[in-house]
Amino acid sequence: MQRSLISDIIANDIEGEVNIAVWIQDTRSLKNVIFLTVRDTSGMAQVTIRKGTLDNEEKIVGLNRESVIAVKGKWDRKSASKLGVDIVAEKIEILNESLAPLPLGVDDPVEADFDTRLNNRFIDIRKPEKALIFQIESTMLWGIRKFFNSQEFIEVHTPKIVAAATEGGADLFSVKYFEKEAYLNQSPQLYKEILMSCGLDRVFEVGPAFRAEQHNTTRHLNEFTSIDIEVSFADHNDAMAFLENAIKHGVDEMLSRHSDQMEKHGIHVDRVKTPFPRITYEECRKLINDAGMNLEFGDDFSPEQLKVIGNKFNGFYFIIDWPSSMRPFYTMPKPEDPALTNSFDLQFNELEITSGAQRVHNPEILEKRFLDKGLNPSEFDFYIKAFKYGMPPHAGWAIGLERLVMILCGLPNIREATLFPRDRTRIVP
Ligand code: AMO
């Protein structure tokens, strides 16, 4: 179908005949003229129909909002239309009619409640400010992918139906796999580490991760998108450097493509300055205890305690050197103090965006870590085997994509950064 985007007509100052394909947002029929306010994925325009010039103009005036039409016409550059683009129609083809009333308005002055919006996501995302979130997400991921590519990473795809838990035994969705029981993968952790034994050196994956977490919060989903890396002959410091740079490149790409639209919709994102500050778990504990709250070594931070730490930093920072008892079996204990680990979380203000670490690469230590965590190593034979025949030292991390978009766009709820959220009560649409 031959068509121009509205934004291209403006940007390229296209002269003469133009073809656009659009949704009708509003119709006003005056004495001599009909004005249509129309929208495509790139912006809005006014279509002017001079009465008596089109065979089907009555039918067009009667179309419900959100019907889809193709317009052939001339761009009137002198038009005073406040939308900036006014196309004088020469031919209009009706591509599809919408029913009325709409289950959700596209330009209602008062926003509908969140459930109504999510139930009617196909219309909700027609709103330019909602579509922008997913355009930003795509562009940011493209910037991150370009960075990985420049660093000789390969993109991999590991199984999502698995036989063992990775991030602890709880929070697993089970699936019937013929005559066996299987699970939906919580993270590519075990497979990305096995790939280090394959000699693939630097891998990344962008894929779904499933967590059967019971709590319904503004930060948790039961299915989210995990951006994972794993790197051979690397430690936690190397992994943190890859993380800072990946985020920097993602944000740069996003700003280079969307800054106008972001400004228009009140999304302000600063360029990322690296390296990010680092604070140890023990230093955080001191801050919290100094603020009059009590945190024992090995306890996780409460949301209020994270606020105390977040108030000290503006934007991204790492919390490093987490206690061994708090990190999964695959995390490398600090050689000089095994009560701590070579691990990190990347935070943005008070929210965790990424977990990562240097991994245990010695199979005996790994088996011991399984036992310490109350796990049965024999259930992980396929994983431990890959450590017994030449596993290089390695490190990696995972970013929750929706959390990253949520904090960058300043969204109040992670579901706003998820096309079709899966949470404790929602699996439709
Ligand atoms: P972790 O479990 O911390 O680490 O997850 C990594 C990142 O994924 C995001 N995340 C979530 N996002 C939305 N809803 C959830 N329920 C949810 N759970 C996690 C967060 C989090 O920081 N295997 C390790 C990573 C590694 O060490 O490589 C892991 O999965 O942004």
Tab-separated table of C-alpha atoms and ligand atoms in Angstrom:
chain	number	residue	atom	x	y	z
A	1	MET	CA	0.000	0.000	0.000
A	2	GLN	CA	1.541	3.285	-1.027
A	3	ARG	CA	1.393	5.808	1.809
A	4	SER	CA	3.426	8.458	3.588
A	5	LEU	CA	3.602	8.852	7.333
A	6	ILE	CA	2.274	12.183	8.595
A	7	SER	CA	5.603	12.946	10.276
A	8	ASP	CA	7.474	12.323	6.992
A	9	ILE	CA	5.196	14.731	5.130
A	10	ILE	CA	6.195	17.466	7.578
A	11	ALA	CA	9.867	16.484	7.894
A	12	ASN	CA	10.449	16.093	4.158
A	13	ASP	CA	8.130	18.944	3.184
A	14	ILE	CA	6.522	16.617	0.624
A	15	GLU	CA	5.035	18.685	-2.165
A	16	GLY	CA	2.035	17.897	-4.344
A	17	GLU	CA	0.026	14.710	-4.006
A	18	VAL	CA	0.216	12.744	-0.766
A	19	ASN	CA	-1.325	9.455	0.365
A	20	ILE	CA	-1.952	8.736	4.020
A	21	ALA	CA	-3.708	5.874	5.850
A	22	VAL	CA	-5.206	6.885	9.175
A	23	TRP	CA	-7.705	6.438	12.000
A	24	ILE	CA	-10.446	9.083	12.234
A	25	GLN	CA	-10.298	10.712	15.638
A	26	ASP	CA	-12.952	13.378	15.133
A	27	THR	CA	-15.336	14.654	12.424
A	28	ARG	CA	-16.779	18.162	12.098
A	29	SER	CA	-19.205	18.945	9.287
A	30	LEU	CA	-19.627	22.677	8.609
A	31	LYS	CA	-21.605	24.446	5.891
A	32	ASN	CA	-19.130	24.102	3.034
A	33	VAL	CA	-16.481	21.900	4.422
A	34	ILE	CA	-15.882	18.739	6.469
A	35	PHE	CA	-12.881	18.541	8.778
A	36	LEU	CA	-11.510	15.186	9.883
A	37	THR	CA	-8.918	14.979	12.659
A	38	VAL	CA	-6.897	11.905	11.777
A	39	ARG	CA	-4.010	9.958	13.264
A	40	ASP	CA	-1.390	7.508	12.135
A	41	THR	CA	1.454	5.952	14.099
A	42	SER	CA	3.632	9.015	13.552
A	43	GLY	CA	1.288	11.902	14.372
A	44	MET	CA	-1.929	13.788	13.714
A	45	ALA	CA	-3.245	15.753	10.760
A	46	GLN	CA	-6.373	17.511	9.547
A	47	VAL	CA	-8.103	16.282	6.405
A	48	THR	CA	-10.315	18.877	4.704
A	49	ILE	CA	-13.125	17.772	2.413
A	50	ARG	CA	-14.613	20.576	0.338
A	51	LYS	CA	-18.287	19.709	0.156
A	52	GLY	CA	-19.373	18.460	-3.272
A	53	THR	CA	-15.942	17.153	-4.261
A	54	LEU	CA	-16.153	13.482	-3.144
A	55	ASP	CA	-18.797	10.865	-4.157
A	56	ASN	CA	-18.740	9.180	-0.756
A	57	GLU	CA	-18.626	12.249	1.484
A	58	GLU	CA	-21.929	11.508	3.214
A	59	LYS	CA	-20.767	8.033	4.100
A	60	ILE	CA	-17.530	9.499	5.434
A	61	VAL	CA	-19.306	12.046	7.619
A	62	GLY	CA	-21.325	9.168	9.090
A	63	LEU	CA	-18.296	7.038	9.964
A	64	ASN	CA	-17.737	6.279	13.631
A	65	ARG	CA	-14.574	7.490	15.349
A	66	GLU	CA	-11.590	5.143	14.956
A	67	SER	CA	-12.678	3.960	11.511
A	68	VAL	CA	-9.712	3.470	9.173
A	69	ILE	CA	-9.462	5.349	5.871
A	70	ALA	CA	-6.934	5.980	3.106
A	71	VAL	CA	-6.731	9.573	1.895
A	72	LYS	CA	-5.279	10.853	-1.354
A	73	GLY	CA	-4.916	14.603	-1.464
A	74	LYS	CA	-2.761	17.711	-1.465
A	75	TRP	CA	-0.919	19.094	1.517
A	76	ASP	CA	-2.079	22.642	2.098
A	77	ARG	CA	1.049	24.325	3.421
A	78	LYS	CA	-0.688	27.619	4.087
A	79	SER	CA	-3.355	26.018	6.247
A	80	ALA	CA	-3.864	27.516	9.670
A	81	SER	CA	-4.765	24.098	11.119
A	82	LYS	CA	-3.316	23.840	14.592
A	83	LEU	CA	-2.171	20.291	13.827
A	84	GLY	CA	0.321	21.680	11.328
A	85	VAL	CA	-0.691	19.332	8.515
A	86	ASP	CA	-3.816	19.921	6.516
A	87	ILE	CA	-4.534	17.653	3.575
A	88	VAL	CA	-7.226	18.649	1.128
A	89	ALA	CA	-8.860	15.352	0.150
A	90	GLU	CA	-9.234	14.310	-3.484
A	91	LYS	CA	-10.205	10.719	-2.784
A	92	ILE	CA	-11.023	8.813	0.404
A	93	GLU	CA	-11.260	5.036	0.580
A	94	ILE	CA	-12.904	3.434	3.620
A	95	LEU	CA	-10.646	0.586	4.748
A	96	ASN	CA	-12.554	-0.514	7.834
A	97	GLU	CA	-15.402	0.851	9.889
A	98	SER	CA	-15.320	0.983	13.674
A	99	LEU	CA	-18.260	0.087	15.879
A	100	ALA	CA	-19.635	2.607	18.374
A	101	PRO	CA	-19.541	3.313	21.215
A	102	LEU	CA	-15.824	2.671	21.763
A	103	PRO	CA	-14.955	0.602	24.843
A	104	LEU	CA	-12.297	3.212	25.583
A	105	GLY	CA	-11.678	6.684	24.170
A	106	VAL	CA	-8.399	7.595	22.517
A	107	ASP	CA	-8.407	11.288	23.407
A	108	ASP	CA	-10.680	11.465	26.435
A	109	PRO	CA	-9.659	14.344	28.715
A	110	VAL	CA	-10.011	12.105	31.798
A	111	GLU	CA	-8.098	8.839	31.692
A	112	ALA	CA	-10.148	5.667	32.220
A	113	ASP	CA	-9.267	3.419	35.180
A	114	PHE	CA	-6.275	1.133	34.683
A	115	ASP	CA	-8.248	-2.120	34.436
A	116	THR	CA	-10.497	-0.714	31.694
A	117	ARG	CA	-7.370	0.438	29.864
A	118	LEU	CA	-5.669	-2.947	30.171
A	119	ASN	CA	-8.853	-4.788	29.153
A	120	ASN	CA	-8.903	-2.651	25.996
A	121	ARG	CA	-5.181	-2.448	25.382
A	122	PHE	CA	-5.699	-2.468	21.583
A	123	ILE	CA	-7.229	0.985	21.896
A	124	ASP	CA	-5.206	2.180	24.883
A	125	ILE	CA	-1.972	1.928	22.901
A	126	ARG	CA	-3.429	4.010	20.068
A	127	LYS	CA	-2.823	6.970	22.411
A	128	PRO	CA	0.479	8.481	21.245
A	129	GLU	CA	1.885	8.790	24.781
A	130	LYS	CA	1.247	5.088	25.444
A	131	ALA	CA	2.654	3.971	22.080
A	132	LEU	CA	5.754	6.068	22.781
A	133	ILE	CA	6.629	3.830	25.755
A	134	PHE	CA	6.964	0.813	23.457
A	135	GLN	CA	8.746	2.785	20.747
A	136	ILE	CA	11.243	3.900	23.396
A	137	GLU	CA	11.624	0.317	24.630
A	138	SER	CA	12.338	-0.972	21.141
A	139	THR	CA	14.860	1.770	20.371
A	140	MET	CA	16.636	1.334	23.685
A	141	LEU	CA	16.924	-2.392	23.124
A	142	TRP	CA	18.285	-1.710	19.659
A	143	GLY	CA	20.988	0.522	21.196
A	144	ILE	CA	21.850	-2.224	23.711
A	145	ARG	CA	21.962	-4.849	20.935
A	146	LYS	CA	24.245	-2.624	18.829
A	147	PHE	CA	26.565	-2.288	21.824
A	148	PHE	CA	26.666	-6.065	22.382
A	149	ASN	CA	27.313	-6.565	18.709
A	150	SER	CA	30.248	-4.123	18.808
A	151	GLN	CA	31.674	-6.131	21.722
A	152	GLU	CA	31.515	-9.476	19.848
A	153	PHE	CA	28.574	-10.899	21.802
A	154	ILE	CA	26.316	-13.432	20.088
A	155	GLU	CA	22.564	-13.494	20.673
A	156	VAL	CA	21.294	-16.853	21.932
A	157	HIS	CA	17.940	-18.479	22.653
A	158	THR	CA	17.743	-20.926	25.544
A	159	PRO	CA	14.784	-23.170	26.480
A	160	LYS	CA	11.858	-21.753	28.360
A	161	ILE	CA	10.449	-25.176	29.265
A	162	VAL	CA	12.900	-26.611	31.779
A	163	ALA	CA	13.357	-29.392	34.309
A	164	ALA	CA	14.996	-27.459	37.184
A	165	ALA	CA	14.542	-24.222	39.136
A	166	THR	CA	17.224	-21.560	38.731
A	167	GLU	CA	16.309	-18.793	41.127
A	168	GLY	CA	15.228	-20.978	44.065
A	169	GLY	CA	12.611	-23.696	44.352
A	170	ALA	CA	9.610	-21.465	45.054
A	171	ASP	CA	7.919	-19.207	42.516
A	172	LEU	CA	7.850	-21.850	39.782
A	173	PHE	CA	5.054	-22.354	37.276
A	174	SER	CA	4.732	-26.037	36.491
A	175	VAL	CA	3.613	-27.324	33.111
A	176	LYS	CA	2.613	-30.794	32.073
A	177	TYR	CA	5.218	-31.992	29.620
A	178	PHE	CA	3.773	-35.230	28.218
A	179	GLU	CA	4.227	-37.756	31.057
A	180	LYS	CA	6.692	-35.571	32.996
A	181	GLU	CA	6.392	-32.424	35.052
A	182	ALA	CA	8.332	-29.442	33.744
A	183	TYR	CA	8.547	-25.735	34.606
A	184	LEU	CA	8.517	-22.376	32.874
A	185	ASN	CA	12.024	-20.962	33.182
A	186	GLN	CA	12.633	-18.297	35.825
A	187	SER	CA	15.826	-17.128	34.100
A	188	PRO	CA	18.298	-18.380	31.457
A	189	GLN	CA	20.899	-18.594	34.244
A	190	LEU	CA	21.870	-22.272	34.031
A	191	TYR	CA	21.926	-22.374	30.244
A	192	LYS	CA	23.861	-19.148	29.778
A	193	GLU	CA	26.510	-20.510	32.153
A	194	ILE	CA	26.652	-23.844	30.285
A	195	LEU	CA	27.280	-21.789	27.130
A	196	MET	CA	30.503	-20.530	28.750
A	197	SER	CA	31.688	-24.150	28.853
A	198	CYS	CA	30.745	-24.392	25.148
A	199	GLY	CA	33.397	-21.765	24.451
A	200	LEU	CA	30.922	-19.182	23.119
A	201	ASP	CA	32.672	-16.563	25.272
A	202	ARG	CA	30.166	-13.686	25.216
A	203	VAL	CA	26.431	-14.297	24.909
A	204	PHE	CA	23.290	-12.283	25.398
A	205	GLU	CA	19.627	-13.201	25.372
A	206	VAL	CA	16.434	-11.157	25.377
A	207	GLY	CA	13.529	-13.384	26.321
A	208	PRO	CA	10.651	-14.090	28.671
A	209	ALA	CA	11.199	-15.121	32.306
A	210	PHE	CA	8.421	-16.535	34.462
A	211	ARG	CA	8.032	-16.069	38.206
A	212	ALA	CA	5.047	-17.449	40.125
A	213	GLU	CA	5.393	-14.709	42.744
A	214	GLN	CA	2.208	-14.312	44.737
A	215	HIS	CA	2.500	-10.606	45.445
A	216	ASN	CA	0.760	-8.063	43.293
A	217	THR	CA	2.946	-4.942	43.343
A	218	THR	CA	3.664	-2.048	41.001
A	219	ARG	CA	7.171	-3.509	40.388
A	220	HIS	CA	6.469	-7.202	39.770
A	221	LEU	CA	5.112	-9.176	36.847
A	222	ASN	CA	4.642	-12.921	36.592
A	223	GLU	CA	6.099	-12.847	33.094
A	224	PHE	CA	8.770	-10.278	32.300
A	225	THR	CA	11.444	-9.744	29.673
A	226	SER	CA	14.938	-10.525	30.844
A	227	ILE	CA	18.013	-9.092	29.105
A	228	ASP	CA	20.787	-11.478	30.109
A	229	ILE	CA	24.505	-11.605	29.452
A	230	GLU	CA	27.215	-14.078	30.361
A	231	VAL	CA	30.922	-13.505	29.692
A	232	SER	CA	33.894	-15.881	29.978
A	233	PHE	CA	37.233	-14.976	31.550
A	234	ALA	CA	35.479	-12.151	33.354
A	235	ASP	CA	34.676	-11.168	36.933
A	236	HIS	CA	31.979	-9.025	38.548
A	237	ASN	CA	33.872	-5.798	37.777
A	238	ASP	CA	33.985	-6.659	34.056
A	239	ALA	CA	30.276	-7.488	34.188
A	240	MET	CA	29.475	-4.131	35.822
A	241	ALA	CA	31.432	-2.284	33.117
A	242	PHE	CA	29.404	-4.069	30.398
A	243	LEU	CA	26.221	-3.129	32.238
A	244	GLU	CA	27.036	0.578	32.542
A	245	ASN	CA	27.941	0.739	28.879
A	246	ALA	CA	24.919	-1.232	27.703
A	247	ILE	CA	22.602	1.186	29.544
A	248	LYS	CA	24.513	4.209	28.286
A	249	HIS	CA	24.223	3.039	24.665
A	250	GLY	CA	20.539	2.185	25.087
A	251	VAL	CA	19.754	5.619	26.520
A	252	ASP	CA	21.839	7.417	23.857
A	253	GLU	CA	19.952	5.618	21.079
A	254	MET	CA	16.632	6.399	22.738
A	255	LEU	CA	17.445	10.110	23.106
A	256	SER	CA	18.760	10.388	19.568
A	257	ARG	CA	15.502	9.081	18.132
A	258	HIS	CA	12.735	10.138	20.512
A	259	SER	CA	13.794	13.279	22.377
A	260	ASP	CA	11.190	15.500	20.629
A	261	GLN	CA	8.319	13.161	21.390
A	262	MET	CA	9.611	12.537	24.905
A	263	GLU	CA	9.692	16.251	25.611
A	264	LYS	CA	6.187	16.643	24.176
A	265	HIS	CA	4.875	13.970	26.556
A	266	GLY	CA	6.849	15.124	29.599
A	267	ILE	CA	9.371	12.255	29.710
A	268	HIS	CA	12.723	13.591	30.804
A	269	VAL	CA	15.768	11.316	30.683
A	270	ASP	CA	19.314	12.502	31.360
A	271	ARG	CA	22.293	11.136	29.463
A	272	VAL	CA	23.958	8.394	31.465
A	273	LYS	CA	27.270	9.204	33.134
A	274	THR	CA	29.602	6.278	33.791
A	275	PRO	CA	31.005	4.792	35.959
A	276	PHE	CA	28.033	4.455	38.294
A	277	PRO	CA	28.706	4.982	42.036
A	278	ARG	CA	29.219	1.790	44.077
A	279	ILE	CA	28.164	1.227	47.664
A	280	THR	CA	28.651	-2.015	49.588
A	281	TYR	CA	25.870	-3.900	51.341
A	282	GLU	CA	27.602	-3.137	54.660
A	283	GLU	CA	27.694	0.610	53.896
A	284	CYS	CA	23.983	0.480	53.071
A	285	ARG	CA	23.342	-1.314	56.355
A	286	LYS	CA	25.165	1.446	58.206
A	287	LEU	CA	23.126	4.156	56.452
A	288	ILE	CA	19.929	2.373	57.413
A	289	ASN	CA	20.933	1.777	61.004
A	290	ASP	CA	22.085	5.429	61.262
A	291	ALA	CA	18.619	6.450	60.045
A	292	GLY	CA	17.173	4.699	63.099
A	293	MET	CA	15.997	1.512	61.360
A	294	ASN	CA	17.400	-1.867	62.229
A	295	LEU	CA	18.880	-4.166	59.582
A	296	GLU	CA	20.719	-7.350	60.594
A	297	PHE	CA	23.507	-8.709	58.384
A	298	GLY	CA	21.858	-11.025	55.827
A	299	ASP	CA	18.450	-9.317	55.907
A	300	ASP	CA	16.996	-7.881	52.725
A	301	PHE	CA	16.152	-4.179	52.513
A	302	SER	CA	12.538	-3.160	52.975
A	303	PRO	CA	11.081	-0.610	50.507
A	304	GLU	CA	11.447	2.108	53.230
A	305	GLN	CA	15.094	1.176	53.773
A	306	LEU	CA	15.760	1.272	50.026
A	307	LYS	CA	14.365	4.819	50.063
A	308	VAL	CA	17.006	5.786	52.620
A	309	ILE	CA	19.737	4.513	50.272
A	310	GLY	CA	18.032	5.876	47.142
A	311	ASN	CA	17.852	9.359	48.696
A	312	LYS	CA	21.651	9.447	48.754
A	313	PHE	CA	21.969	8.850	45.005
A	314	ASN	CA	20.346	10.429	42.029
A	315	GLY	CA	19.825	7.812	39.329
A	316	PHE	CA	21.909	4.693	38.777
A	317	TYR	CA	24.214	3.167	41.411
A	318	PHE	CA	25.489	-0.303	42.312
A	319	ILE	CA	25.040	-2.095	45.628
A	320	ILE	CA	27.961	-4.567	45.769
A	321	ASP	CA	29.368	-7.307	48.030
A	322	TRP	CA	26.105	-8.926	49.095
A	323	PRO	CA	26.111	-11.589	51.842
A	324	SER	CA	26.492	-15.189	50.591
A	325	SER	CA	23.329	-16.195	52.423
A	326	MET	CA	21.312	-13.755	50.263
A	327	ARG	CA	22.602	-14.771	46.843
A	328	PRO	CA	21.840	-17.862	44.740
A	329	PHE	CA	24.076	-20.956	44.650
A	330	TYR	CA	25.852	-19.873	41.463
A	331	THR	CA	27.286	-16.687	43.040
A	332	MET	CA	31.047	-16.584	43.715
A	333	PRO	CA	31.964	-16.081	47.408
A	334	LYS	CA	34.659	-13.464	47.998
A	335	PRO	CA	37.978	-15.321	48.283
A	336	GLU	CA	39.081	-13.056	51.163
A	337	ASP	CA	35.725	-13.233	52.995
A	338	PRO	CA	33.372	-16.073	51.983
A	339	ALA	CA	30.511	-14.568	54.017
A	340	LEU	CA	30.288	-12.025	51.177
A	341	THR	CA	30.039	-12.505	47.402
A	342	ASN	CA	31.398	-10.939	44.215
A	343	SER	CA	27.910	-9.778	43.372
A	344	PHE	CA	26.007	-6.593	42.601
A	345	ASP	CA	22.572	-5.114	42.051
A	346	LEU	CA	22.086	-2.098	39.852
A	347	GLN	CA	19.618	0.309	41.420
A	348	PHE	CA	17.853	3.371	40.093
A	349	ASN	CA	16.851	5.508	43.074
A	350	GLU	CA	15.122	2.911	45.234
A	351	LEU	CA	14.365	0.298	42.585
A	352	GLU	CA	16.422	-2.745	41.596
A	353	ILE	CA	16.984	-2.989	37.850
A	354	THR	CA	19.653	-5.682	37.565
A	355	SER	CA	21.257	-8.527	39.531
A	356	GLY	CA	24.613	-9.930	38.578
A	357	ALA	CA	27.773	-11.565	39.817
A	358	GLN	CA	30.913	-13.446	39.174
A	359	ARG	CA	29.914	-17.128	39.182
A	360	VAL	CA	31.347	-20.151	40.905
A	361	HIS	CA	33.247	-22.062	38.207
A	362	ASN	CA	34.738	-24.836	40.344
A	363	PRO	CA	32.380	-27.894	40.391
A	364	GLU	CA	33.254	-28.932	43.969
A	365	ILE	CA	32.501	-25.455	45.367
A	366	LEU	CA	29.342	-25.391	43.267
A	367	GLU	CA	28.101	-28.698	44.753
A	368	LYS	CA	28.845	-27.373	48.232
A	369	ARG	CA	26.885	-24.194	47.471
A	370	PHE	CA	23.892	-26.332	46.412
A	371	LEU	CA	24.005	-28.223	49.701
A	372	ASP	CA	24.428	-25.001	51.732
A	373	LYS	CA	21.266	-23.701	50.079
A	374	GLY	CA	19.368	-26.901	50.909
A	375	LEU	CA	19.211	-27.941	47.251
A	376	ASN	CA	19.884	-31.407	45.881
A	377	PRO	CA	22.858	-31.244	43.447
A	378	SER	CA	21.719	-34.405	41.657
A	379	GLU	CA	18.720	-32.467	40.279
A	380	PHE	CA	21.242	-30.179	38.558
A	381	ASP	CA	23.494	-32.910	37.064
A	382	PHE	CA	23.127	-31.557	33.526
A	383	TYR	CA	24.409	-28.176	34.754
A	384	ILE	CA	27.214	-29.358	37.064
A	385	LYS	CA	28.507	-31.717	34.341
A	386	ALA	CA	29.385	-28.695	32.179
A	387	PHE	CA	31.670	-27.486	35.000
A	388	LYS	CA	33.703	-30.725	35.174
A	389	TYR	CA	35.422	-30.638	31.791
A	390	GLY	CA	36.954	-27.192	31.517
A	391	MET	CA	34.672	-24.343	32.604
A	392	PRO	CA	36.263	-20.885	32.321
A	393	PRO	CA	35.771	-18.278	35.058
A	394	HIS	CA	32.720	-16.221	34.102
A	395	ALA	CA	30.321	-13.500	35.164
A	396	GLY	CA	27.030	-11.991	34.013
A	397	TRP	CA	23.828	-10.208	34.834
A	398	ALA	CA	20.156	-9.761	33.953
A	399	ILE	CA	18.184	-6.555	33.478
A	400	GLY	CA	14.391	-6.577	33.793
A	401	LEU	CA	13.445	-4.706	30.611
A	402	GLU	CA	10.069	-3.474	31.865
A	403	ARG	CA	11.635	-2.168	35.083
A	404	LEU	CA	14.259	-0.307	33.081
A	405	VAL	CA	11.622	1.326	30.859
A	406	MET	CA	9.476	2.065	33.912
A	407	ILE	CA	12.213	3.994	35.708
A	408	LEU	CA	13.491	5.786	32.608
A	409	CYS	CA	10.021	6.960	31.612
A	410	GLY	CA	9.047	7.711	35.226
A	411	LEU	CA	6.016	5.375	35.040
A	412	PRO	CA	4.060	4.684	38.225
A	413	ASN	CA	3.450	0.996	37.477
A	414	ILE	CA	5.489	-1.686	35.657
A	415	ARG	CA	2.324	-2.724	33.799
A	416	GLU	CA	2.474	0.594	31.897
A	417	ALA	CA	5.708	-0.709	30.330
A	418	THR	CA	4.194	-4.093	29.454
A	419	LEU	CA	2.019	-4.623	26.382
A	420	PHE	CA	-0.140	-7.368	27.895
A	421	PRO	CA	0.802	-7.719	31.569
A	422	ARG	CA	0.638	-11.055	33.347
A	423	ASP	CA	0.004	-10.593	37.052
A	424	ARG	CA	-1.634	-12.473	39.928
A	425	THR	CA	-5.110	-11.853	38.531
A	426	ARG	CA	-4.599	-11.113	34.845
A	427	ILE	CA	-3.949	-13.503	31.963
A	428	VAL	CA	-6.313	-11.893	29.425
A	429	PRO	CA	-5.860	-10.181	27.000
B	1	AMO	P1	16.969	-11.580	39.425
B	1	AMO	O1	16.067	-12.623	39.946
B	1	AMO	O2	17.370	-10.508	40.398
B	1	AMO	O3	18.315	-12.210	38.878
B	1	AMO	O4	16.298	-10.893	38.155
B	1	AMO	C1	17.008	-9.963	37.371
B	1	AMO	C2	16.175	-8.718	37.106
B	1	AMO	O5	14.938	-9.086	36.512
B	1	AMO	C3	13.917	-8.213	36.956
B	1	AMO	N1	12.879	-8.993	37.641
B	1	AMO	C4	11.562	-8.752	37.517
B	1	AMO	N2	10.898	-7.833	36.784
B	1	AMO	C5	9.549	-7.849	36.870
B	1	AMO	N3	8.845	-8.724	37.622
B	1	AMO	C6	9.468	-9.666	38.361
B	1	AMO	N4	8.754	-10.539	39.076
B	1	AMO	C7	10.896	-9.712	38.329
B	1	AMO	N5	11.834	-10.494	38.900
B	1	AMO	C8	13.014	-10.055	38.477
B	1	AMO	C9	14.545	-7.223	37.903
B	1	AMO	C10	15.777	-7.954	38.356
B	1	AMO	O6	16.806	-7.069	38.762
B	1	AMO	N6	19.818	-15.016	37.138
B	1	AMO	C11	19.842	-13.735	37.810
B	1	AMO	C12	20.605	-12.686	37.017
B	1	AMO	C13	22.091	-12.985	36.869
B	1	AMO	O7	22.756	-13.092	37.913
B	1	AMO	O8	22.565	-13.065	35.714
B	1	AMO	C14	18.414	-13.257	38.022
B	1	AMO	O9	17.479	-13.705	37.374
B	1	AMO	O10	14.874	-6.051	37.149
